[in-house]
Amino acid sequence: LLEPVLLLGKERFAGVDIRVRVKGGGHVAQIYAIRQSISKALVAYYQKCE
């Protein structure tokens, strides 16, 4: 789950609040889904703001 944070740096996460709910699948599949959704959301957020 920390890959997006490590790639962008902690300073870019300072003003971002992230909440994720997952349903179904196994634990590993849920973790991959959370990681992918965070990455997609951050890309969309920073493309919109910059």
GROMACS .gro file of C-alpha atoms in nm:
model
   50
    1LEU     CA    1   0.000   0.000   0.000
    2LEU     CA    2   0.293   0.236   0.039
    3GLU     CA    3   0.406   0.235  -0.325
    4PRO     CA    4   0.211   0.551  -0.423
    5VAL     CA    5   0.346   0.731  -0.116
    6LEU     CA    6   0.702   0.626  -0.191
    7LEU     CA    7   0.675   0.727  -0.556
    8LEU     CA    8   0.527   1.073  -0.496
    9GLY     CA    9   0.686   1.153  -0.163
   10LYS     CA   10   0.526   1.221   0.174
   11GLU     CA   11   0.506   1.597   0.120
   12ARG     CA   12   0.249   1.556  -0.160
   13PHE     CA   13   0.024   1.358   0.074
   14ALA     CA   14   0.016   1.630   0.339
   15GLY     CA   15  -0.316   1.779   0.224
   16VAL     CA   16  -0.480   1.458   0.105
   17ASP     CA   17  -0.725   1.252   0.311
   18ILE     CA   18  -0.789   0.901   0.176
   19ARG     CA   19  -1.063   0.663   0.284
   20VAL     CA   20  -1.122   0.336   0.104
   21ARG     CA   21  -1.383   0.065   0.149
   22VAL     CA   22  -1.353  -0.273  -0.013
   23LYS     CA   23  -1.598  -0.557  -0.030
   24GLY     CA   24  -1.553  -0.910  -0.152
   25GLY     CA   25  -1.246  -1.100  -0.263
   26GLY     CA   26  -0.961  -1.212  -0.045
   27HIS     CA   27  -0.729  -0.998   0.163
   28VAL     CA   28  -0.455  -0.984  -0.098
   29ALA     CA   29  -0.700  -0.892  -0.375
   30GLN     CA   30  -0.842  -0.617  -0.155
   31ILE     CA   31  -0.495  -0.477  -0.089
   32TYR     CA   32  -0.418  -0.470  -0.462
   33ALA     CA   33  -0.752  -0.302  -0.531
   34ILE     CA   34  -0.685  -0.038  -0.265
   35ARG     CA   35  -0.335   0.029  -0.397
   36GLN     CA   36  -0.461   0.064  -0.753
   37SER     CA   37  -0.751   0.291  -0.656
   38ILE     CA   38  -0.521   0.519  -0.453
   39SER     CA   39  -0.279   0.541  -0.745
   40LYS     CA   40  -0.554   0.622  -0.996
   41ALA     CA   41  -0.710   0.880  -0.767
   42LEU     CA   42  -0.377   1.054  -0.706
   43VAL     CA   43  -0.297   1.068  -1.077
   44ALA     CA   44  -0.639   1.220  -1.149
   45TYR     CA   45  -0.610   1.464  -0.858
   46TYR     CA   46  -0.267   1.595  -0.954
   47GLN     CA   47  -0.352   1.618  -1.325
   48LYS     CA   48  -0.653   1.831  -1.232
   49CYS     CA   49  -0.463   2.056  -0.991
   50GLU     CA   50  -0.147   2.115  -1.195
   0.00000   0.00000   0.00000
